[in-house]
Amino acid sequence: MAASNVILCGICDTQHVSKVANYWCPECDEGLCSPCKKYHSVSKASRQHGIISIDDYNKLPAEICKIEQNCTEHDKKFQMFCPGHDKLCCIICISENHKECTGMFLIDEVIKSSRSSTLFDSLEKSLKDIQENVEMVVKDRKANLDEIKQHHSKSLNDIKDTRRKVNSRLDELEKNIIDDLNSTETQLKLKIETLLDKLFTKMTTLELLKTNLMSVKQHGSDLQAFIGSKMLEKDVTKALKCIQNLSEDDGFSQIGLKCQIDDKITDILTDITAFGSITIEKSKSPIVIGVGHEKQAQIFTAVPPRSKSIDDITASLINEFKLPLGQSRKCITGSSVFPDGMMIFADCHLNKKLIILQSDGTLDTEILLSPLSPFDVTCIDNKTVAVTICNNTIQIIDTKTKQVAKTINTGAGLGITYRQEQIIYCEKGKGIVGIQLSNYKICTLVEDCTIQNDYSYIATSGDNIYFTDNGSAVKCYSLKGEKLWEFKDESIFSCPTGIAVDQYGIAYAISNRNNSVVLISADGKNGKTLLTANDKIRVSYGIYFHINKLYVASYSGNLLKFDIA
């Protein structure tokens, strides 16, 4: 190790003694020699610190080593993690900027599960998928180069063979056609080779990301693993987007050469003015870019290691809004909440419109859809929604321009939700269907022919799908199509409509026949009534859970906002 890279023992250094450190304490942010490490490990203040060897410390990426252990603004130790702002907070941060935030977790609880969280697995899976896609594209592009060579060789033979059948006047025309052919081939090769150069550069970047990821996972402290994984997540997301955008590169197209010899070449002395023509044959590449864990590595939810019992959950009404009056009475059949906290509602049968409210309940805008009847709605981002229409279609709508961006024909089914670039809905007699927004490809996620209700509502949480069905049941499936549980209890639960799910996997389902909201445990084994008619619950369809707040929209247009604790 070079002298400039030698790390000294911090404790000895404060005593004006220079001693090489053998260990590193991330929480103290200093090196320790062997004797000092011994005392450090038994001291009450530091015995729980995660010490690593200097060799392991030196293996960490430079940006991970620079992670601050304390709040840089207030020079206080981080104590809480705010999932709403995705930020670590010291005690002063909490008092100044996070007084109204809910769902905050103790940082000690969060970092305990960070190394074993699914984020590392997701990052590794995404990196592997990206590499496989790059290798697949490289192989395909090389095959296309060979094909172009073969086309070139055949075309050249055709040209020369024809040339030998005519007189010397073809010399000039032969030169023109060959120059055109060679120029076109060079142009095509340049496009593909340019793409290949980009791909080889991307592969180098991916290898570095993999190395950094493994170093953080194996050698970083818990906090470094937590924050470092989020830093690496941005690089993985960028690489993922780059791979997904490959199809837009001109060099990704399936390119071919075609040489057409004119049938009237023998009439060249009188009629023909060119030897032939060179054209580029372009078709869609047979390679389909697909990442199995698409976008999953972009989302990290800081969930505490403990689950939550439905017996511990309480709800208190904090706001009540009345949706603005229309020309006719309200028929609210669907609702959702934008990431920024604004709310949207589907006013179905009479007014046939979407209603958007500010977070304080004031009207923002209305989008008329008449003569179409919107049934359910889900937010994709802060300005885009997907809406199920009662004529078996789904419309993608830009709420800022009020324009329909895409109309998708579907089977019978009206409940809808959005998850990671995919629209998911129930289809009567078929099961759970997903629509990938990148290419609008439709695929069946869950086969369940017992779904006989057009009005089944649906929600997702983590890798699970939840939906109401069969008049008195809630079902839960994994994304792999495995049925996890089915909940029925007609004593408290009948005629279910809307459903929402919190971060613990606990379902909140409307029981319309009882005018109530029922809680269902994460394992589907237990249920209890959370809200009743005494809490102003009436006939309702729209329900949504957003950052520890539960929204219930009645059919008549009364919106209740509950704080969930």
Coordinates of C-alpha atoms in Angstrom, one line a residue:
M1 CA 0.0 0.0 0.0
A2 CA 1.4 3.4 -1.0
A3 CA 2.2 5.8 1.9
S4 CA -0.6 8.2 0.7
N5 CA -3.2 5.4 1.1
V6 CA -2.2 4.4 4.6
I7 CA -5.0 4.8 7.1
L8 CA -4.0 5.7 10.6
C9 CA -5.7 4.7 13.9
G10 CA -8.0 7.6 14.8
I11 CA -7.8 7.0 18.5
C12 CA -4.0 6.9 18.5
D13 CA -3.8 9.9 16.3
T14 CA -5.7 12.0 18.8
Q15 CA -2.9 11.1 21.2
H16 CA -0.3 12.2 18.7
V17 CA 0.8 8.7 18.0
S18 CA 0.9 7.5 14.4
K19 CA -0.1 3.9 14.1
V20 CA -1.4 2.0 11.1
A21 CA -5.1 1.0 11.3
N22 CA -6.0 -2.6 10.8
Y23 CA -9.8 -2.1 11.0
W24 CA -12.3 0.5 10.1
C25 CA -15.5 1.6 12.0
P26 CA -18.0 3.1 9.6
E27 CA -20.1 4.6 12.4
C28 CA -17.1 6.3 14.1
D29 CA -15.8 7.0 10.6
E30 CA -12.2 6.3 11.6
G31 CA -9.5 3.6 11.5
L32 CA -8.6 1.4 14.5
C33 CA -5.4 -0.4 15.3
S34 CA -5.7 -3.9 16.9
P35 CA -5.3 -2.7 20.5
C36 CA -7.8 0.1 20.1
K37 CA -10.2 -2.2 18.3
K38 CA -10.2 -4.4 21.3
Y39 CA -11.3 -1.6 23.6
H40 CA -13.6 -0.2 21.0
S41 CA -15.4 -3.6 20.9
V42 CA -16.1 -3.8 24.6
S43 CA -16.9 -0.1 25.2
K44 CA -20.7 0.3 25.9
A45 CA -20.9 3.2 23.5
S46 CA -19.3 1.3 20.5
R47 CA -19.7 -2.4 21.2
Q48 CA -22.6 -2.6 18.7
H49 CA -20.7 -0.9 15.9
G50 CA -20.1 -3.0 12.7
I51 CA -16.3 -3.1 12.3
I52 CA -14.7 -4.2 9.1
S53 CA -11.1 -4.9 8.1
I54 CA -9.1 -2.2 6.3
D55 CA -8.7 -4.6 3.4
D56 CA -12.5 -4.9 3.1
Y57 CA -12.9 -1.1 3.5
N58 CA -10.4 -0.5 0.6
K59 CA -12.6 -2.8 -1.6
L60 CA -15.6 -0.5 -1.3
P61 CA -16.3 1.9 -4.2
A62 CA -15.0 5.5 -3.5
E63 CA -18.5 7.0 -3.5
I64 CA -19.7 4.5 -0.9
C65 CA -16.8 5.4 1.4
K66 CA -17.9 9.1 1.1
I67 CA -21.3 8.4 2.5
E68 CA -22.0 10.7 5.5
Q69 CA -22.9 8.9 8.7
N70 CA -24.4 12.1 10.2
C71 CA -26.7 14.8 8.9
T72 CA -24.5 17.3 7.0
E73 CA -27.0 20.1 7.7
H74 CA -27.2 19.7 11.4
D75 CA -24.2 17.5 12.3
K76 CA -26.5 15.1 14.2
K77 CA -26.8 11.3 13.9
F78 CA -29.4 10.0 11.5
Q79 CA -32.3 8.6 13.6
M80 CA -35.3 8.2 11.2
F81 CA -36.1 7.4 7.6
C82 CA -39.0 9.2 5.9
P83 CA -40.4 7.1 3.1
G84 CA -42.6 9.9 1.9
H85 CA -39.5 12.1 1.1
D86 CA -37.2 9.1 0.7
K87 CA -34.7 10.7 3.1
L88 CA -32.7 10.0 6.2
C89 CA -33.5 12.5 9.0
C90 CA -31.8 13.6 12.2
I91 CA -33.9 14.8 15.2
I92 CA -33.7 18.4 14.0
C93 CA -34.7 17.5 10.4
I94 CA -37.8 15.8 11.9
S95 CA -38.8 18.9 13.9
E96 CA -38.2 21.3 11.0
N97 CA -39.3 19.5 7.9
H98 CA -41.1 16.3 8.7
K99 CA -43.6 17.2 11.4
E100 CA -46.6 16.2 9.2
C101 CA -44.9 13.1 7.8
T102 CA -46.4 9.7 8.7
G103 CA -45.0 6.2 8.4
M104 CA -41.5 7.2 9.4
F105 CA -39.2 4.3 10.6
L106 CA -36.3 4.2 13.0
I107 CA -33.1 4.0 10.9
D108 CA -31.8 1.2 13.2
E109 CA -34.7 -0.9 12.1
V110 CA -34.4 0.0 8.4
I111 CA -30.7 -0.7 8.0
K112 CA -31.0 -4.1 9.7
S113 CA -33.0 -5.4 6.8
S114 CA -31.2 -3.4 4.0
R115 CA -28.6 -6.0 3.2
S116 CA -31.1 -8.8 3.1
S117 CA -33.8 -6.7 1.3
T118 CA -34.9 -7.7 -2.2
L119 CA -33.3 -4.6 -3.6
F120 CA -29.9 -6.3 -4.0
D121 CA -31.5 -9.3 -5.6
S122 CA -33.5 -7.0 -7.9
L123 CA -30.4 -5.0 -8.8
E124 CA -28.4 -8.2 -9.5
K125 CA -31.3 -9.6 -11.6
S126 CA -31.7 -6.4 -13.5
L127 CA -27.9 -6.2 -14.3
K128 CA -28.0 -9.9 -15.4
D129 CA -31.0 -9.2 -17.6
I130 CA -29.4 -6.1 -19.1
Q131 CA -26.2 -8.1 -19.9
E132 CA -28.2 -10.9 -21.5
N133 CA -30.1 -8.4 -23.6
V134 CA -26.8 -6.7 -24.7
E135 CA -25.2 -10.1 -25.6
M136 CA -28.3 -11.1 -27.5
V137 CA -28.3 -7.9 -29.5
V138 CA -24.6 -8.1 -30.2
K139 CA -25.1 -11.7 -31.6
D140 CA -28.0 -10.6 -33.7
R141 CA -26.2 -7.6 -35.1
K142 CA -23.2 -9.7 -36.0
A143 CA -25.5 -12.2 -37.8
N144 CA -27.0 -9.3 -39.7
L145 CA -23.5 -8.2 -40.8
D146 CA -22.9 -11.7 -42.1
E147 CA -26.2 -11.6 -43.9
I148 CA -25.4 -8.2 -45.4
K149 CA -22.1 -9.6 -46.6
Q150 CA -24.0 -12.5 -48.3
H151 CA -26.4 -10.2 -49.9
H152 CA -23.5 -8.1 -51.1
S153 CA -21.7 -11.1 -52.5
K154 CA -24.8 -12.3 -54.3
S155 CA -25.7 -8.9 -55.7
L156 CA -22.1 -8.5 -56.9
N157 CA -22.2 -11.8 -58.7
D158 CA -25.6 -10.9 -60.3
I159 CA -24.2 -7.6 -61.5
K160 CA -21.0 -9.1 -63.0
D161 CA -22.9 -12.0 -64.5
T162 CA -25.3 -9.7 -66.3
R163 CA -22.4 -7.4 -67.2
R164 CA -20.7 -10.2 -69.1
K165 CA -23.7 -10.5 -71.4
V166 CA -23.6 -7.0 -72.8
N167 CA -21.1 -4.9 -74.7
S168 CA -18.5 -2.5 -73.5
R169 CA -21.0 0.3 -73.1
L170 CA -21.9 -1.3 -69.7
D171 CA -18.5 -0.4 -68.3
E172 CA -19.6 2.9 -67.0
L173 CA -22.9 1.7 -65.7
E174 CA -21.2 -1.3 -64.0
K175 CA -18.9 1.1 -62.1
N176 CA -21.9 3.2 -61.0
I177 CA -23.9 0.3 -59.7
I178 CA -20.9 -1.3 -57.8
D179 CA -20.0 2.1 -56.2
D180 CA -23.6 2.5 -55.1
L181 CA -23.7 -1.0 -53.7
N182 CA -20.4 -0.6 -51.8
S183 CA -21.4 2.8 -50.5
T184 CA -24.7 1.5 -49.2
E185 CA -23.0 -1.5 -47.5
T186 CA -20.6 0.9 -45.8
Q187 CA -23.4 3.0 -44.6
L188 CA -25.3 0.1 -43.2
K189 CA -22.2 -1.4 -41.6
L190 CA -21.4 2.0 -40.0
K191 CA -24.9 2.1 -38.4
I192 CA -24.6 -1.3 -36.9
E193 CA -20.9 -1.0 -35.9
T194 CA -21.7 2.3 -34.2
L195 CA -24.4 0.5 -32.2
L196 CA -22.0 -2.3 -31.4
D197 CA -19.4 0.2 -30.1
K198 CA -22.1 1.7 -27.8
L199 CA -23.0 -1.8 -26.6
F200 CA -19.4 -2.8 -25.8
T201 CA -19.0 0.5 -23.8
K202 CA -22.3 -0.3 -22.0
M203 CA -21.0 -3.8 -21.1
T204 CA -17.9 -2.3 -19.5
T205 CA -20.1 0.0 -17.4
L206 CA -22.3 -3.0 -16.4
E207 CA -19.3 -5.0 -15.2
L208 CA -18.2 -2.0 -13.1
L209 CA -21.7 -1.7 -11.6
K210 CA -21.7 -5.5 -10.8
T211 CA -18.3 -5.1 -9.1
N212 CA -19.5 -2.1 -7.1
L213 CA -22.7 -3.8 -6.2
M214 CA -21.0 -7.0 -4.9
S215 CA -18.4 -4.9 -3.0
V216 CA -21.2 -2.9 -1.2
K217 CA -23.2 -6.0 -0.5
Q218 CA -20.2 -8.0 0.9
H219 CA -18.1 -5.4 2.5
G220 CA -20.1 -2.2 3.2
S221 CA -21.6 -1.4 6.6
D222 CA -25.4 -1.7 7.0
L223 CA -25.9 2.0 6.4
Q224 CA -23.5 2.0 3.4
A225 CA -25.4 -1.0 2.0
F226 CA -28.7 0.8 2.4
I227 CA -27.6 4.2 0.9
G228 CA -25.2 2.7 -1.6
S229 CA -27.8 0.4 -3.0
K230 CA -30.0 3.4 -3.7
M231 CA -27.1 5.2 -5.4
L232 CA -26.3 2.1 -7.5
E233 CA -30.0 1.9 -8.2
K234 CA -29.9 5.1 -10.2
D235 CA -27.1 3.8 -12.4
V236 CA -29.0 0.5 -13.0
T237 CA -32.1 2.5 -13.9
K238 CA -30.1 4.5 -16.4
A239 CA -28.6 1.4 -17.9
L240 CA -32.1 -0.2 -18.1
K241 CA -33.5 2.8 -19.9
C242 CA -30.6 2.8 -22.3
I243 CA -31.3 -0.9 -23.2
Q244 CA -35.0 -0.3 -23.5
N245 CA -34.3 2.5 -25.9
L246 CA -32.1 0.3 -28.2
S247 CA -35.1 -0.2 -30.5
E248 CA -35.0 3.5 -31.4
D249 CA -31.4 3.3 -32.6
D250 CA -31.2 3.2 -36.4
G251 CA -28.5 0.4 -36.1
F252 CA -31.0 -1.8 -34.3
S253 CA -33.3 -2.2 -37.3
Q254 CA -33.0 -5.5 -39.3
I255 CA -31.2 -4.2 -42.4
G256 CA -30.7 -5.9 -45.7
L257 CA -29.3 -5.1 -49.1
K258 CA -31.3 -5.7 -52.3
C259 CA -30.0 -5.4 -55.8
Q260 CA -32.6 -5.3 -58.6
I261 CA -31.4 -6.0 -62.1
D262 CA -33.6 -4.4 -64.7
D263 CA -35.4 -7.0 -67.0
K264 CA -34.7 -4.8 -70.0
I265 CA -31.0 -4.7 -69.5
T266 CA -30.6 -6.0 -73.1
D267 CA -32.3 -2.8 -74.3
I268 CA -29.6 -0.7 -72.7
L269 CA -28.4 0.8 -76.0
T270 CA -31.8 2.4 -76.6
D271 CA -34.0 2.4 -73.4
I272 CA -32.0 1.7 -70.2
T273 CA -30.3 4.6 -68.4
A274 CA -29.2 2.8 -65.3
F275 CA -27.8 -0.7 -64.6
G276 CA -30.2 -1.3 -61.8
S277 CA -30.9 0.1 -58.3
I278 CA -29.7 -0.5 -54.8
T279 CA -32.4 -0.3 -52.0
I280 CA -32.3 -0.9 -48.3
E281 CA -34.7 -3.5 -47.0
K282 CA -35.6 -2.7 -43.4
S283 CA -37.7 -4.9 -41.1
K284 CA -38.4 -5.1 -37.4
S285 CA -35.6 -6.9 -35.6
P286 CA -36.7 -10.4 -34.4
I287 CA -34.9 -9.6 -31.1
V288 CA -37.3 -8.5 -28.3
I289 CA -35.8 -6.5 -25.5
G290 CA -37.2 -7.8 -22.3
V291 CA -36.0 -7.4 -18.7
G292 CA -37.7 -9.9 -16.3
H293 CA -37.4 -7.6 -13.3
E294 CA -38.3 -4.6 -15.3
K295 CA -38.3 -1.5 -13.0
Q296 CA -38.5 -3.6 -9.9
A297 CA -35.0 -2.5 -9.0
Q298 CA -36.1 1.1 -9.1
I299 CA -38.4 0.8 -6.1
F300 CA -37.2 0.3 -2.6
T301 CA -39.7 0.5 0.2
A302 CA -38.3 0.8 3.7
V303 CA -40.5 -1.7 5.4
P304 CA -39.7 -2.4 9.0
P305 CA -38.9 -6.1 9.7
R306 CA -42.0 -6.6 11.9
S307 CA -45.4 -7.2 10.3
K308 CA -48.5 -5.5 11.6
S309 CA -51.7 -7.0 13.0
I310 CA -55.1 -5.9 11.8
D311 CA -56.1 -5.7 15.5
D312 CA -53.6 -2.8 15.9
I313 CA -55.0 -0.7 13.1
T314 CA -57.3 2.2 13.8
A315 CA -58.8 4.9 11.6
S316 CA -59.8 8.5 12.4
L317 CA -61.7 10.8 10.0
I318 CA -59.6 13.9 9.2
N319 CA -61.4 15.4 6.2
E320 CA -64.7 15.1 4.5
F321 CA -65.3 16.6 1.0
K322 CA -68.3 16.8 -1.3
L323 CA -67.4 16.4 -4.9
P324 CA -68.6 19.4 -7.0
L325 CA -72.2 19.2 -8.3
G326 CA -72.7 18.4 -11.9
Q327 CA -75.8 18.6 -14.1
S328 CA -77.0 15.3 -12.7
R329 CA -76.4 13.4 -9.4
K330 CA -73.0 11.8 -8.9
C331 CA -72.3 8.1 -9.7
I332 CA -68.7 7.7 -8.5
T333 CA -67.5 4.2 -9.4
G334 CA -63.7 4.6 -9.3
S335 CA -61.0 6.7 -7.7
S336 CA -57.2 7.1 -7.5
V337 CA -54.6 9.4 -6.0
F338 CA -51.8 11.0 -8.0
P339 CA -48.2 10.7 -6.7
D340 CA -48.3 14.4 -5.8
G341 CA -51.5 13.9 -3.6
M342 CA -54.1 15.2 -6.1
M343 CA -57.2 13.0 -6.4
I344 CA -59.2 11.8 -9.4
F345 CA -62.7 10.2 -9.6
A346 CA -64.7 8.5 -12.3
D347 CA -68.3 9.9 -12.5
C348 CA -69.8 7.1 -14.5
H349 CA -73.4 6.8 -15.5
L350 CA -75.0 10.3 -15.7
N351 CA -72.3 12.9 -15.9
K352 CA -69.7 10.7 -17.8
K353 CA -66.6 12.6 -16.7
L354 CA -63.4 12.5 -14.7
I355 CA -63.2 14.9 -11.7
I356 CA -59.8 16.0 -10.4
L357 CA -59.4 17.6 -6.9
Q358 CA -56.5 19.3 -5.2
S359 CA -55.3 17.6 -2.1
D360 CA -57.4 20.1 0.0
G361 CA -60.6 19.0 -1.8
T362 CA -61.0 22.0 -4.1
L363 CA -61.8 21.4 -7.8
D364 CA -58.8 21.4 -10.1
T365 CA -60.4 20.3 -13.4
E366 CA -63.0 18.1 -15.1
I367 CA -62.6 16.0 -18.2
L368 CA -65.8 15.2 -20.1
L369 CA -65.9 11.8 -21.8
S370 CA -69.5 11.7 -22.9
P371 CA -71.0 9.7 -24.6
L372 CA -68.5 7.2 -23.1
S373 CA -69.0 6.1 -19.5
P374 CA -65.8 5.9 -17.4
F375 CA -65.9 3.2 -14.7
D376 CA -62.6 2.9 -12.8
V377 CA -59.4 5.0 -13.0
T378 CA -55.7 4.6 -12.0
C379 CA -52.9 7.1 -12.0
I380 CA -49.8 6.4 -14.0
D381 CA -47.9 9.6 -13.2
N382 CA -48.8 13.2 -12.2
K383 CA -50.5 13.9 -15.5
T384 CA -51.5 10.5 -17.0
V385 CA -54.3 8.2 -16.1
A386 CA -55.7 4.9 -17.4
V387 CA -59.5 4.7 -17.4
T388 CA -61.8 1.7 -18.0
I389 CA -64.7 2.5 -20.3
C390 CA -68.0 0.5 -20.1
N391 CA -67.7 -0.5 -23.8
N392 CA -64.8 -2.9 -23.0
T393 CA -61.9 -0.4 -23.8
I394 CA -59.2 1.3 -21.7
Q395 CA -58.2 4.9 -22.5
I396 CA -54.9 6.4 -21.6
I397 CA -55.6 10.1 -21.0
D398 CA -53.3 13.2 -20.5
T399 CA -55.1 15.1 -17.8
K400 CA -53.2 18.3 -18.7
T401 CA -54.3 18.4 -22.3
K402 CA -57.5 16.4 -21.7
Q403 CA -56.6 14.3 -24.8
V404 CA -56.8 10.6 -25.2
A405 CA -53.3 9.3 -26.0
K406 CA -54.3 5.6 -26.6
T407 CA -57.4 3.5 -26.7
I408 CA -57.0 -0.3 -26.0
N409 CA -59.6 -2.9 -26.7
T410 CA -60.1 -5.3 -23.8
G411 CA -62.3 -8.2 -22.6
A412 CA -65.2 -7.7 -20.2
G413 CA -63.8 -6.2 -17.0
L414 CA -63.9 -2.8 -15.3
G415 CA -61.6 -2.7 -12.2
I416 CA -58.1 -1.4 -13.0
T417 CA -54.8 -0.6 -11.3
Y418 CA -51.3 0.4 -12.3
R419 CA -48.0 -1.2 -11.3
Q420 CA -44.5 -0.6 -12.7
E421 CA -45.2 0.4 -16.3
Q422 CA -48.1 -2.1 -16.5
I423 CA -51.9 -1.7 -16.4
I424 CA -53.6 -4.6 -14.7
Y425 CA -57.3 -5.4 -14.7
C426 CA -59.8 -8.3 -14.1
E427 CA -61.3 -9.9 -17.2
K428 CA -64.5 -11.8 -16.8
G429 CA -64.2 -15.6 -17.4
K430 CA -60.4 -15.3 -17.9
G431 CA -58.4 -13.9 -15.0
I432 CA -56.0 -11.1 -14.3
V433 CA -54.7 -9.4 -17.4
G434 CA -51.7 -7.0 -17.8
I435 CA -50.9 -4.5 -20.5
Q436 CA -47.3 -3.4 -20.9
L437 CA -47.2 0.4 -21.5
S438 CA -44.0 0.2 -23.5
N439 CA -45.5 -1.7 -26.4
Y440 CA -49.2 -2.3 -25.3
K441 CA -48.6 -6.0 -25.3
I442 CA -51.4 -7.9 -23.5
C443 CA -50.7 -11.0 -21.4
T444 CA -52.6 -13.1 -18.9
L445 CA -50.9 -12.8 -15.4
V446 CA -53.4 -15.0 -13.5
E447 CA -55.7 -17.6 -14.9
D448 CA -59.0 -17.6 -13.0
C449 CA -62.1 -18.6 -15.0
T450 CA -64.2 -18.3 -11.9
I451 CA -64.3 -14.5 -12.2
Q452 CA -67.8 -13.8 -13.3
N453 CA -68.2 -10.2 -12.1
D454 CA -67.6 -7.3 -14.5
Y455 CA -67.2 -5.1 -11.5
S456 CA -64.3 -6.8 -9.8
Y457 CA -61.9 -4.2 -8.4
I458 CA -58.2 -4.8 -8.2
A459 CA -55.1 -3.6 -6.3
T460 CA -51.4 -4.6 -5.9
S461 CA -48.8 -4.5 -3.2
G462 CA -45.3 -5.8 -3.6
D463 CA -45.5 -8.9 -5.8
N464 CA -49.1 -9.7 -5.0
I465 CA -52.4 -9.0 -6.7
Y466 CA -55.6 -8.6 -4.8
F467 CA -59.2 -8.4 -6.2
T468 CA -62.8 -8.7 -5.2
D469 CA -64.9 -11.5 -6.7
N470 CA -67.9 -13.8 -6.4
G471 CA -70.1 -11.5 -4.5
S472 CA -68.4 -12.1 -1.1
A473 CA -64.7 -12.9 -1.6
V474 CA -61.3 -11.3 -1.8
K475 CA -58.6 -13.3 -3.6
C476 CA -54.8 -12.8 -3.5
Y477 CA -52.4 -14.1 -6.2
S478 CA -48.7 -13.8 -6.7
L479 CA -47.5 -12.2 -9.9
K480 CA -46.4 -15.7 -10.9
G481 CA -50.0 -16.8 -11.0
E482 CA -50.0 -18.7 -7.7
K483 CA -53.1 -18.4 -5.6
L484 CA -52.0 -17.4 -2.1
W485 CA -55.4 -17.1 -0.3
E486 CA -59.1 -16.4 -0.5
F487 CA -61.0 -14.6 2.2
K488 CA -64.8 -15.1 2.8
D489 CA -66.7 -14.2 5.9
E490 CA -70.3 -13.3 5.2
S491 CA -70.9 -12.3 8.8
I492 CA -68.9 -9.1 8.2
F493 CA -68.2 -9.1 4.4
S494 CA -70.8 -9.1 1.6
C495 CA -71.0 -7.6 -1.9
P496 CA -67.4 -6.4 -2.0
T497 CA -66.4 -3.6 -4.4
G498 CA -63.4 -1.4 -4.1
I499 CA -60.1 -2.6 -2.6
A500 CA -56.8 -1.1 -1.4
V501 CA -53.7 -2.5 0.2
D502 CA -51.1 -0.9 2.5
Q503 CA -47.4 -1.4 2.8
Y504 CA -47.9 -4.4 5.1
G505 CA -50.0 -6.3 2.6
I506 CA -53.2 -5.7 4.7
A507 CA -56.3 -5.3 2.4
Y508 CA -59.0 -2.6 2.9
A509 CA -62.2 -3.8 1.1
I510 CA -65.6 -2.1 0.9
S511 CA -68.5 -4.3 2.0
N512 CA -71.4 -2.6 0.3
R513 CA -74.2 -4.6 1.7
N514 CA -72.9 -3.7 5.2
N515 CA -72.0 -0.1 4.5
S516 CA -68.5 -0.9 5.9
V517 CA -64.8 -1.2 5.2
V518 CA -63.3 -4.5 6.2
L519 CA -59.6 -5.2 7.0
I520 CA -58.1 -8.5 5.8
S521 CA -54.8 -9.7 7.3
A522 CA -51.8 -10.1 5.1
D523 CA -52.1 -13.9 5.2
G524 CA -55.9 -13.8 4.4
K525 CA -56.8 -15.8 7.5
N526 CA -58.4 -13.0 9.5
G527 CA -60.7 -10.1 9.0
K528 CA -62.4 -7.3 11.0
T529 CA -64.7 -4.4 10.4
L530 CA -62.7 -1.1 10.5
L531 CA -65.3 1.5 9.5
T532 CA -69.1 1.3 9.5
A533 CA -72.2 3.5 8.8
N534 CA -71.4 5.3 12.0
D535 CA -68.2 6.5 10.4
K536 CA -70.3 7.9 7.5
I537 CA -69.6 4.9 5.2
R538 CA -72.4 4.6 2.6
V539 CA -72.7 2.7 -0.7
S540 CA -69.2 3.1 -2.1
Y541 CA -66.9 1.8 -4.8
G542 CA -63.8 3.9 -4.8
I543 CA -61.2 3.3 -2.1
Y544 CA -57.5 4.1 -2.1
F545 CA -54.6 3.9 0.3
H546 CA -51.8 6.6 0.0
I547 CA -49.1 7.3 2.6
N548 CA -51.0 6.1 5.7
K549 CA -54.2 7.8 4.5
L550 CA -57.3 6.0 3.4
Y551 CA -59.7 7.6 0.9
V552 CA -63.3 6.3 0.6
A553 CA -65.5 7.8 -2.1
S554 CA -69.2 7.1 -1.9
Y555 CA -71.4 6.5 -5.0
S556 CA -73.2 9.8 -4.3
G557 CA -69.9 11.8 -4.3
N558 CA -69.0 12.1 -0.7
L559 CA -65.3 11.7 -0.1
L560 CA -63.9 10.6 3.3
K561 CA -60.2 10.9 4.2
F562 CA -59.0 8.8 7.2
D563 CA -55.7 8.7 9.0
I564 CA -54.6 5.1 9.5
A565 CA -52.5 4.3 12.6

